[in-house]
Amino acid sequence: MKRDAVAPGGVGGDPFDEFVAARYHALLRGAFLITGDLHDARDLLHDALTRVYPKRFAIRDPQAAEGYVRTAMVRTHVSRWRRTRREVLTSELPDAPQDPADAGDERLAEALRALPKRQRAAVVLRYYVDLPVARVAEELGCSLPTAKTHLARAVKALRQELAGERELVAHGH
Amino acid sequence: MATEGDTGGASGQFERELVVRLGARADGVTGGAVPLAGLRKAGARRARRRAAVRGSAVVVVLAVGMGGLAQLGGGGGSETAMVAPASPSASASPSASPTGAPSGSPSGSSTGFRTGPPWTPPPVSDLPGSPVASCDPAKSDGTGDFWIDAQWHGSSSWREFAEAPFPTPGVPRTAQETIAPHEAAKAVDELGAKQFADRYLGFCWDPGAQTLHVKRVPGDGGFDEAVRAAVRPWPATRLVFEDAEHSFAELRAVTEKARADAAYWKSQNVESWHWRLLDGGAGVKVVWPGYLRDRMPQLTAEFKRRYGPLLVDGVPL
């Protein structure tokens, strides 16, 4: 997302294709933080991209495409209808599993997983994507006070969850 | 970084720490190649599916709408709304004149094509398919509806109506596609409408008995002879003359007067109504749609006052 530089375009001439090629990995990282699982993240991102695809010509501002995809991603994720995984079929096999959870910060992963979906999405949008709270509310599809509440509760829960880790660290020294 | 609303102290420090840890965790994700072609195909599939669903939805909505209009009689007042209810009558009988004639051209050429049960059954249960409910006078309930609408200036004769492509999807295109009227009946109807409008009320064709019932105001003038001559090319057709009190042209004049006041009635929130022809051409009744039921007595009285003695009553639909 904002942390990633936009890669050069030139994919087939369709601006949306160029956007996907440039921002795919950034969006995938956000999706990974939201879902907590790389396969679910791919599923979520692909679903969001295919949702936006039919409407891509209606997106006048290319800079706004990422917002549309991210909103679709977040809302799909928190949708109560999304009880089961829906796969988007592609002609290419996915890469071998590369779960970054194996690489470390398992405590954060667990703490995030323990959060309700909306709160987790709010944390990712606010603290990873670095969106203002008003924009977080917009992408979540809720009011500003509700978004603030989600964030406050999520941060409180994360602090509590990660407090034990701090104490352990403190005692270790 | 997430600076909005940041507070100092432990809370702010935790949030800054959270930003760093989230970033570090996300940086561990390497997604490999972008499955662009697959995504493009999936997107195209979704677009096609959306288009198909939308198309289906439009078709269903149109079908339901048309069906509803046909059932309700299209009280809304639009041209389509009024044409739609005509179709069941038309499909039920070889004549569309009950629908088209009264609101059609004032020239008198749109004399109704009266049909009876042999051509029915009326697809709208409470709407007889024809002003003449039965070819058999003993079985006739003496009533029949035809449509008129303040806004409608559609087909003026059953012939035009029957031969024109039907405008409502999902409904048989023309009466003739369903049951072709006997050619003798067509000839008599045309003769009566064009040359004997002051005496001709209508006819009923009984295909089972191969009998053509012709209703006309009795008297001289050569109408009966002209009808016999018109039917002569079909010697197997039995001809029965029945007396009528008034010609269709006389009765239609009543409805035309009302239609001429369409703008006034619309201003009174009266946008549509039906006419019911009394058996034997004794007069017409106004058939009020449901939304006017409460105002029926006042409206009927006003219609009678304005449009004369041939308008004998007002009844609810």
mmCIF file of C-alpha atoms in Angstrom, chain B:
data_model
loop_
_atom_site.group_PDB
_atom_site.id
_atom_site.type_symbol
_atom_site.label_atom_id
_atom_site.label_comp_id
_atom_site.label_asym_id
_atom_site.label_seq_id
_atom_site.Cartn_x
_atom_site.Cartn_y
_atom_site.Cartn_z
ATOM 1 C CA MET B 1 2.172 7.109 9.972
ATOM 2 C CA ALA B 2 -0.877 7.142 12.117
ATOM 3 C CA THR B 3 -0.578 10.498 13.749
ATOM 4 C CA GLU B 4 -4.219 11.563 13.828
ATOM 5 C CA GLY B 5 -5.433 11.568 17.366
ATOM 6 C CA ASP B 6 -2.180 10.259 18.639
ATOM 7 C CA THR B 7 -1.608 10.854 22.251
ATOM 8 C CA GLY B 8 1.612 11.047 23.991
ATOM 9 C CA GLY B 9 2.867 8.648 26.597
ATOM 10 C CA ALA B 10 2.280 4.921 26.704
ATOM 11 C CA SER B 11 -0.697 4.971 24.383
ATOM 12 C CA GLY B 12 1.123 6.851 21.660
ATOM 13 C CA GLN B 13 4.141 4.684 22.050
ATOM 14 C CA PHE B 14 2.064 1.554 21.723
ATOM 15 C CA GLU B 15 0.429 2.824 18.554
ATOM 16 C CA ARG B 16 3.807 3.663 17.035
ATOM 17 C CA GLU B 17 5.020 0.245 17.973
ATOM 18 C CA LEU B 18 1.944 -1.263 16.393
ATOM 19 C CA VAL B 19 2.643 0.529 13.133
ATOM 20 C CA VAL B 20 6.149 -0.846 13.035
ATOM 21 C CA ARG B 21 5.125 -4.386 13.866
ATOM 22 C CA LEU B 22 2.288 -4.436 11.358
ATOM 23 C CA GLY B 23 4.644 -3.193 8.676
ATOM 24 C CA ALA B 24 7.241 -5.773 9.539
ATOM 25 C CA ARG B 25 4.672 -8.565 9.478
ATOM 26 C CA ALA B 26 3.281 -7.455 6.151
ATOM 27 C CA ASP B 27 6.724 -7.131 4.650
ATOM 28 C CA GLY B 28 7.138 -10.847 5.114
ATOM 29 C CA VAL B 29 4.552 -11.472 2.404
ATOM 30 C CA THR B 30 5.914 -12.173 -1.026
ATOM 31 C CA GLY B 31 3.103 -12.935 -3.371
ATOM 32 C CA GLY B 32 4.995 -14.206 -6.365
ATOM 33 C CA ALA B 33 3.801 -13.450 -9.892
ATOM 34 C CA VAL B 34 0.640 -11.442 -10.393
ATOM 35 C CA PRO B 35 -2.037 -13.744 -11.906
ATOM 36 C CA LEU B 36 -3.179 -10.985 -14.180
ATOM 37 C CA ALA B 37 -4.603 -13.147 -16.939
ATOM 38 C CA GLY B 38 -6.572 -15.229 -14.476
ATOM 39 C CA LEU B 39 -7.916 -12.167 -12.731
ATOM 40 C CA ARG B 40 -8.881 -10.651 -16.041
ATOM 41 C CA LYS B 41 -10.787 -13.800 -16.979
ATOM 42 C CA ALA B 42 -12.453 -13.990 -13.592
ATOM 43 C CA GLY B 43 -13.426 -10.342 -13.880
ATOM 44 C CA ALA B 44 -14.818 -10.869 -17.349
ATOM 45 C CA ARG B 45 -16.795 -13.856 -16.115
ATOM 46 C CA ARG B 46 -18.218 -11.773 -13.329
ATOM 47 C CA ALA B 47 -19.081 -8.963 -15.730
ATOM 48 C CA ARG B 48 -20.893 -11.418 -17.994
ATOM 49 C CA ARG B 49 -22.726 -12.906 -15.048
ATOM 50 C CA ARG B 50 -23.786 -9.475 -13.870
ATOM 51 C CA ALA B 51 -25.018 -8.593 -17.324
ATOM 52 C CA ALA B 52 -26.936 -11.855 -17.555
ATOM 53 C CA VAL B 53 -28.488 -11.363 -14.131
ATOM 54 C CA ARG B 54 -29.433 -7.816 -14.951
ATOM 55 C CA GLY B 55 -30.925 -8.891 -18.274
ATOM 56 C CA SER B 56 -32.912 -11.624 -16.594
ATOM 57 C CA ALA B 57 -34.076 -9.240 -13.917
ATOM 58 C CA VAL B 58 -35.253 -6.758 -16.516
ATOM 59 C CA VAL B 59 -37.151 -9.482 -18.364
ATOM 60 C CA VAL B 60 -38.757 -10.717 -15.157
ATOM 61 C CA VAL B 61 -39.710 -7.222 -14.059
ATOM 62 C CA LEU B 62 -41.210 -6.469 -17.452
ATOM 63 C CA ALA B 63 -43.105 -9.739 -17.506
ATOM 64 C CA VAL B 64 -44.415 -9.233 -13.983
ATOM 65 C CA GLY B 65 -45.290 -5.635 -14.734
ATOM 66 C CA MET B 66 -47.158 -6.507 -17.871
ATOM 67 C CA GLY B 67 -48.890 -9.358 -16.132
ATOM 68 C CA GLY B 68 -49.883 -7.074 -13.303
ATOM 69 C CA LEU B 69 -51.211 -4.488 -15.681
ATOM 70 C CA ALA B 70 -53.160 -7.105 -17.537
ATOM 71 C CA GLN B 71 -54.671 -8.332 -14.279
ATOM 72 C CA LEU B 72 -55.404 -4.936 -12.862
ATOM 73 C CA GLY B 73 -56.594 -3.464 -16.082
ATOM 74 C CA GLY B 74 -53.851 -0.909 -16.355
ATOM 75 C CA GLY B 75 -55.489 1.792 -14.288
ATOM 76 C CA GLY B 76 -52.398 3.920 -14.427
ATOM 77 C CA GLY B 77 -53.452 5.639 -17.569
ATOM 78 C CA SER B 78 -50.450 5.181 -19.771
ATOM 79 C CA GLU B 79 -50.817 3.987 -23.298
ATOM 80 C CA THR B 80 -49.037 0.749 -22.608
ATOM 81 C CA ALA B 81 -51.062 0.201 -19.531
ATOM 82 C CA MET B 82 -54.188 0.430 -21.473
ATOM 83 C CA VAL B 83 -53.087 -1.643 -24.375
ATOM 84 C CA ALA B 84 -52.021 -4.462 -22.134
ATOM 85 C CA PRO B 85 -55.439 -5.309 -20.750
ATOM 86 C CA ALA B 86 -56.789 -5.254 -24.232
ATOM 87 C CA SER B 87 -54.726 -8.220 -25.183
ATOM 88 C CA PRO B 88 -56.484 -10.791 -23.063
ATOM 89 C CA SER B 89 -59.752 -9.806 -24.554
ATOM 90 C CA ALA B 90 -58.235 -9.952 -27.951
ATOM 91 C CA SER B 91 -56.615 -13.273 -27.392
ATOM 92 C CA ALA B 92 -59.804 -14.598 -25.979
ATOM 93 C CA SER B 93 -61.853 -13.563 -28.885
ATOM 94 C CA PRO B 94 -61.308 -12.791 -32.492
ATOM 95 C CA SER B 95 -62.329 -9.241 -31.866
ATOM 96 C CA ALA B 96 -60.481 -6.445 -30.270
ATOM 97 C CA SER B 97 -63.137 -3.913 -30.864
ATOM 98 C CA PRO B 98 -64.380 -3.988 -27.308
ATOM 99 C CA THR B 99 -61.080 -2.551 -26.391
ATOM 100 C CA GLY B 100 -60.188 -0.364 -29.229
ATOM 101 C CA ALA B 101 -63.465 0.790 -30.592
ATOM 102 C CA PRO B 102 -64.779 3.157 -27.997
ATOM 103 C CA SER B 103 -61.640 5.135 -27.662
ATOM 104 C CA GLY B 104 -60.742 4.990 -31.254
ATOM 105 C CA SER B 105 -61.616 7.109 -34.190
ATOM 106 C CA PRO B 106 -64.892 8.914 -33.986
ATOM 107 C CA SER B 107 -65.660 8.088 -37.602
ATOM 108 C CA GLY B 108 -67.807 5.122 -36.729
ATOM 109 C CA SER B 109 -65.631 2.628 -38.486
ATOM 110 C CA SER B 110 -64.638 0.902 -35.306
ATOM 111 C CA THR B 111 -67.728 -1.042 -34.648
ATOM 112 C CA GLY B 112 -67.132 -3.779 -32.199
ATOM 113 C CA PHE B 113 -66.557 -7.364 -33.026
ATOM 114 C CA ARG B 114 -68.716 -9.063 -30.449
ATOM 115 C CA THR B 115 -67.791 -12.507 -29.419
ATOM 116 C CA GLY B 116 -69.096 -15.048 -27.014
ATOM 117 C CA PRO B 117 -67.929 -17.963 -24.937
ATOM 118 C CA PRO B 118 -66.879 -20.035 -27.923
ATOM 119 C CA TRP B 119 -64.036 -17.550 -28.353
ATOM 120 C CA THR B 120 -63.431 -16.898 -24.799
ATOM 121 C CA PRO B 121 -62.444 -17.811 -22.013
ATOM 122 C CA PRO B 122 -61.580 -14.399 -20.714
ATOM 123 C CA PRO B 123 -58.118 -14.493 -19.256
ATOM 124 C CA VAL B 124 -59.067 -11.825 -16.763
ATOM 125 C CA SER B 125 -61.580 -13.507 -14.550
ATOM 126 C CA ASP B 126 -63.731 -10.512 -13.834
ATOM 127 C CA LEU B 127 -63.569 -9.132 -17.307
ATOM 128 C CA PRO B 128 -65.744 -10.793 -19.895
ATOM 129 C CA GLY B 129 -63.938 -10.960 -23.157
ATOM 130 C CA SER B 130 -66.604 -9.239 -25.117
ATOM 131 C CA PRO B 131 -69.516 -6.865 -24.820
ATOM 132 C CA VAL B 132 -71.726 -9.763 -25.763
ATOM 133 C CA ALA B 133 -71.116 -12.414 -23.198
ATOM 134 C CA SER B 134 -72.749 -15.261 -25.056
ATOM 135 C CA CYS B 135 -74.078 -16.129 -28.473
ATOM 136 C CA ASP B 136 -76.894 -17.881 -26.708
ATOM 137 C CA PRO B 137 -79.318 -15.227 -25.426
ATOM 138 C CA ALA B 138 -80.574 -17.659 -22.811
ATOM 139 C CA LYS B 139 -77.133 -17.915 -21.324
ATOM 140 C CA SER B 140 -76.113 -14.351 -21.742
ATOM 141 C CA ASP B 141 -75.493 -12.329 -18.631
ATOM 142 C CA GLY B 142 -75.906 -9.308 -20.743
ATOM 143 C CA THR B 143 -72.678 -7.677 -19.866
ATOM 144 C CA GLY B 144 -69.254 -7.217 -21.219
ATOM 145 C CA ASP B 145 -66.420 -4.824 -20.658
ATOM 146 C CA PHE B 146 -64.309 -2.866 -22.953
ATOM 147 C CA TRP B 147 -61.621 -0.470 -22.092
ATOM 148 C CA ILE B 148 -61.321 3.211 -22.456
ATOM 149 C CA ASP B 149 -58.755 5.408 -20.960
ATOM 150 C CA ALA B 150 -58.421 9.097 -20.693
ATOM 151 C CA GLN B 151 -54.927 8.973 -22.096
ATOM 152 C CA TRP B 152 -55.328 6.325 -24.701
ATOM 153 C CA HIS B 153 -55.657 7.108 -28.353
ATOM 154 C CA GLY B 154 -54.643 3.759 -29.646
ATOM 155 C CA SER B 155 -55.915 1.483 -32.332
ATOM 156 C CA SER B 156 -59.301 2.530 -33.510
ATOM 157 C CA SER B 157 -60.704 -0.702 -34.736
ATOM 158 C CA TRP B 158 -60.487 -4.339 -34.002
ATOM 159 C CA ARG B 159 -59.122 -4.889 -37.459
ATOM 160 C CA GLU B 160 -56.142 -2.637 -36.946
ATOM 161 C CA PHE B 161 -55.656 -4.077 -33.541
ATOM 162 C CA ALA B 162 -55.836 -7.636 -34.683
ATOM 163 C CA GLU B 163 -53.493 -7.161 -37.556
ATOM 164 C CA ALA B 164 -50.934 -5.068 -35.738
ATOM 165 C CA PRO B 165 -48.033 -6.683 -33.930
ATOM 166 C CA PHE B 166 -48.992 -6.988 -30.327
ATOM 167 C CA PRO B 167 -47.030 -4.571 -28.201
ATOM 168 C CA THR B 168 -46.944 -6.547 -24.983
ATOM 169 C CA PRO B 169 -44.176 -9.128 -24.627
ATOM 170 C CA GLY B 170 -45.238 -12.514 -23.465
ATOM 171 C CA VAL B 171 -48.791 -12.118 -24.647
ATOM 172 C CA PRO B 172 -50.114 -13.676 -27.859
ATOM 173 C CA ARG B 173 -49.500 -11.191 -30.611
ATOM 174 C CA THR B 174 -52.943 -10.947 -32.039
ATOM 175 C CA ALA B 175 -56.342 -12.332 -31.601
ATOM 176 C CA GLN B 176 -56.054 -13.891 -35.001
ATOM 177 C CA GLU B 177 -53.046 -15.876 -34.058
ATOM 178 C CA THR B 178 -55.052 -17.576 -31.393
ATOM 179 C CA ILE B 179 -58.437 -18.044 -33.029
ATOM 180 C CA ALA B 180 -59.149 -16.706 -36.472
ATOM 181 C CA PRO B 181 -62.631 -15.271 -36.770
ATOM 182 C CA HIS B 182 -64.762 -16.625 -39.481
ATOM 183 C CA GLU B 183 -64.337 -14.706 -42.662
ATOM 184 C CA ALA B 184 -68.080 -14.241 -42.883
ATOM 185 C CA ALA B 185 -68.046 -12.544 -39.493
ATOM 186 C CA LYS B 186 -65.300 -10.234 -40.633
ATOM 187 C CA ALA B 187 -67.227 -9.324 -43.729
ATOM 188 C CA VAL B 188 -70.408 -8.615 -41.789
ATOM 189 C CA ASP B 189 -68.565 -6.563 -39.227
ATOM 190 C CA GLU B 190 -66.947 -4.453 -41.859
ATOM 191 C CA LEU B 191 -70.203 -3.985 -43.674
ATOM 192 C CA GLY B 192 -72.032 -2.990 -40.518
ATOM 193 C CA ALA B 193 -69.341 -0.615 -39.339
ATOM 194 C CA LYS B 194 -68.886 1.168 -42.624
ATOM 195 C CA GLN B 195 -72.315 1.212 -44.193
ATOM 196 C CA PHE B 196 -74.834 0.677 -41.413
ATOM 197 C CA ALA B 197 -73.272 2.299 -38.380
ATOM 198 C CA ASP B 198 -76.656 3.661 -37.282
ATOM 199 C CA ARG B 199 -78.117 0.158 -37.021
ATOM 200 C CA TYR B 200 -75.296 -2.213 -36.326
ATOM 201 C CA LEU B 201 -74.420 -3.226 -32.795
ATOM 202 C CA GLY B 202 -72.172 -6.209 -33.321
ATOM 203 C CA PHE B 203 -72.009 -9.884 -33.915
ATOM 204 C CA CYS B 204 -71.155 -13.117 -32.234
ATOM 205 C CA TRP B 205 -69.631 -16.048 -33.999
ATOM 206 C CA ASP B 206 -70.374 -19.502 -32.662
ATOM 207 C CA PRO B 207 -67.856 -21.798 -34.326
ATOM 208 C CA GLY B 208 -69.391 -24.954 -32.868
ATOM 209 C CA ALA B 209 -72.722 -24.276 -34.499
ATOM 210 C CA GLN B 210 -71.172 -22.437 -37.425
ATOM 211 C CA THR B 211 -73.634 -19.684 -36.621
ATOM 212 C CA LEU B 212 -73.207 -15.977 -36.967
ATOM 213 C CA HIS B 213 -75.393 -13.912 -34.641
ATOM 214 C CA VAL B 214 -75.826 -10.369 -35.872
ATOM 215 C CA LYS B 215 -77.238 -7.762 -33.523
ATOM 216 C CA ARG B 216 -78.792 -4.739 -35.089
ATOM 217 C CA VAL B 217 -81.469 -2.132 -34.518
ATOM 218 C CA PRO B 218 -84.490 -3.499 -36.389
ATOM 219 C CA GLY B 219 -85.935 -1.521 -39.253
ATOM 220 C CA ASP B 220 -85.771 -0.914 -42.918
ATOM 221 C CA GLY B 221 -82.772 0.216 -44.866
ATOM 222 C CA GLY B 222 -81.533 -2.992 -46.386
ATOM 223 C CA PHE B 223 -79.130 -3.995 -43.638
ATOM 224 C CA ASP B 224 -80.409 -7.560 -43.275
ATOM 225 C CA GLU B 225 -80.342 -8.075 -47.014
ATOM 226 C CA ALA B 226 -76.840 -6.680 -47.222
ATOM 227 C CA VAL B 227 -75.688 -9.032 -44.485
ATOM 228 C CA ARG B 228 -77.247 -12.047 -46.205
ATOM 229 C CA ALA B 229 -75.453 -11.074 -49.358
ATOM 230 C CA ALA B 230 -72.168 -10.644 -47.512
ATOM 231 C CA VAL B 231 -72.432 -14.108 -46.009
ATOM 232 C CA ARG B 232 -73.449 -15.804 -49.205
ATOM 233 C CA PRO B 233 -69.899 -16.891 -50.113
ATOM 234 C CA TRP B 234 -69.960 -19.118 -46.986
ATOM 235 C CA PRO B 235 -73.094 -21.189 -47.504
ATOM 236 C CA ALA B 236 -72.400 -23.413 -44.486
ATOM 237 C CA THR B 237 -72.724 -20.410 -42.193
ATOM 238 C CA ARG B 238 -76.040 -20.070 -40.425
ATOM 239 C CA LEU B 239 -77.195 -16.506 -39.941
ATOM 240 C CA VAL B 240 -79.277 -15.329 -36.978
ATOM 241 C CA PHE B 241 -80.452 -11.743 -36.565
ATOM 242 C CA GLU B 242 -81.087 -10.376 -33.107
ATOM 243 C CA ASP B 243 -82.659 -7.090 -32.161
ATOM 244 C CA ALA B 244 -80.717 -4.354 -30.468
ATOM 245 C CA GLU B 245 -82.007 -1.177 -28.845
ATOM 246 C CA HIS B 246 -79.169 1.025 -29.960
ATOM 247 C CA SER B 247 -76.348 0.789 -32.443
ATOM 248 C CA PHE B 248 -72.801 0.585 -31.333
ATOM 249 C CA ALA B 249 -72.152 3.993 -32.848
ATOM 250 C CA GLU B 250 -74.798 5.543 -30.593
ATOM 251 C CA LEU B 251 -73.337 3.934 -27.523
ATOM 252 C CA ARG B 252 -69.863 4.796 -28.507
ATOM 253 C CA ALA B 253 -70.837 8.407 -28.854
ATOM 254 C CA VAL B 254 -71.485 8.381 -25.121
ATOM 255 C CA THR B 255 -68.048 7.062 -24.398
ATOM 256 C CA GLU B 256 -66.507 9.517 -26.821
ATOM 257 C CA LYS B 257 -68.108 12.399 -24.999
ATOM 258 C CA ALA B 258 -66.540 11.220 -21.797
ATOM 259 C CA ARG B 259 -63.213 10.743 -23.469
ATOM 260 C CA ALA B 260 -63.339 14.263 -24.814
ATOM 261 C CA ASP B 261 -63.417 15.404 -21.204
ATOM 262 C CA ALA B 262 -60.335 13.393 -20.348
ATOM 263 C CA ALA B 263 -58.343 16.421 -19.273
ATOM 264 C CA TYR B 264 -61.080 17.499 -16.905
ATOM 265 C CA TRP B 265 -61.398 14.033 -15.399
ATOM 266 C CA LYS B 266 -57.697 13.752 -15.027
ATOM 267 C CA SER B 267 -57.700 16.983 -13.071
ATOM 268 C CA GLN B 268 -60.232 15.288 -10.805
ATOM 269 C CA ASN B 269 -57.824 12.354 -10.338
ATOM 270 C CA VAL B 270 -59.979 10.154 -12.535
ATOM 271 C CA GLU B 271 -57.574 8.711 -15.038
ATOM 272 C CA SER B 272 -59.248 5.564 -16.275
ATOM 273 C CA TRP B 273 -62.483 3.717 -16.313
ATOM 274 C CA HIS B 274 -64.188 0.970 -18.235
ATOM 275 C CA TRP B 275 -67.396 0.751 -20.090
ATOM 276 C CA ARG B 276 -69.787 -2.134 -19.892
ATOM 277 C CA LEU B 277 -72.302 -2.626 -22.658
ATOM 278 C CA LEU B 278 -75.747 -3.767 -21.636
ATOM 279 C CA ASP B 279 -77.099 -6.755 -23.467
ATOM 280 C CA GLY B 280 -79.008 -5.805 -26.547
ATOM 281 C CA GLY B 281 -77.358 -2.425 -26.684
ATOM 282 C CA ALA B 282 -79.702 -0.974 -24.078
ATOM 283 C CA GLY B 283 -77.010 1.362 -22.803
ATOM 284 C CA VAL B 284 -73.633 1.468 -21.125
ATOM 285 C CA LYS B 285 -72.399 1.272 -17.572
ATOM 286 C CA VAL B 286 -69.293 2.878 -16.234
ATOM 287 C CA VAL B 287 -67.010 0.412 -14.498
ATOM 288 C CA TRP B 288 -64.935 2.215 -11.923
ATOM 289 C CA PRO B 289 -61.508 1.009 -10.926
ATOM 290 C CA GLY B 290 -60.857 0.209 -7.304
ATOM 291 C CA TYR B 291 -59.172 3.454 -6.389
ATOM 292 C CA LEU B 292 -62.345 5.336 -7.305
ATOM 293 C CA ARG B 293 -64.714 3.065 -5.429
ATOM 294 C CA ASP B 294 -65.344 5.560 -2.647
ATOM 295 C CA ARG B 295 -66.253 8.265 -5.131
ATOM 296 C CA MET B 296 -68.350 5.977 -7.317
ATOM 297 C CA PRO B 297 -71.822 7.376 -6.505
ATOM 298 C CA GLN B 298 -70.781 10.970 -7.079
ATOM 299 C CA LEU B 299 -68.816 10.176 -10.217
ATOM 300 C CA THR B 300 -71.611 8.080 -11.694
ATOM 301 C CA ALA B 301 -74.120 10.850 -11.082
ATOM 302 C CA GLU B 302 -71.785 13.339 -12.689
ATOM 303 C CA PHE B 303 -71.254 11.064 -15.699
ATOM 304 C CA LYS B 304 -74.986 10.580 -16.106
ATOM 305 C CA ARG B 305 -75.585 14.296 -15.906
ATOM 306 C CA ARG B 306 -72.913 15.043 -18.466
ATOM 307 C CA TYR B 307 -73.272 12.192 -20.912
ATOM 308 C CA GLY B 308 -76.944 11.472 -21.113
ATOM 309 C CA PRO B 309 -79.534 8.764 -20.593
ATOM 310 C CA LEU B 310 -77.724 5.977 -22.396
ATOM 311 C CA LEU B 311 -75.317 5.904 -19.511
ATOM 312 C CA VAL B 312 -77.448 3.909 -17.159
ATOM 313 C CA ASP B 313 -75.283 3.077 -14.193
ATOM 314 C CA GLY B 314 -71.876 2.924 -12.571
ATOM 315 C CA VAL B 315 -70.501 -0.253 -11.099
ATOM 316 C CA PRO B 316 -67.252 -1.206 -9.400
ATOM 317 C CA LEU B 317 -64.693 -3.230 -11.247
#
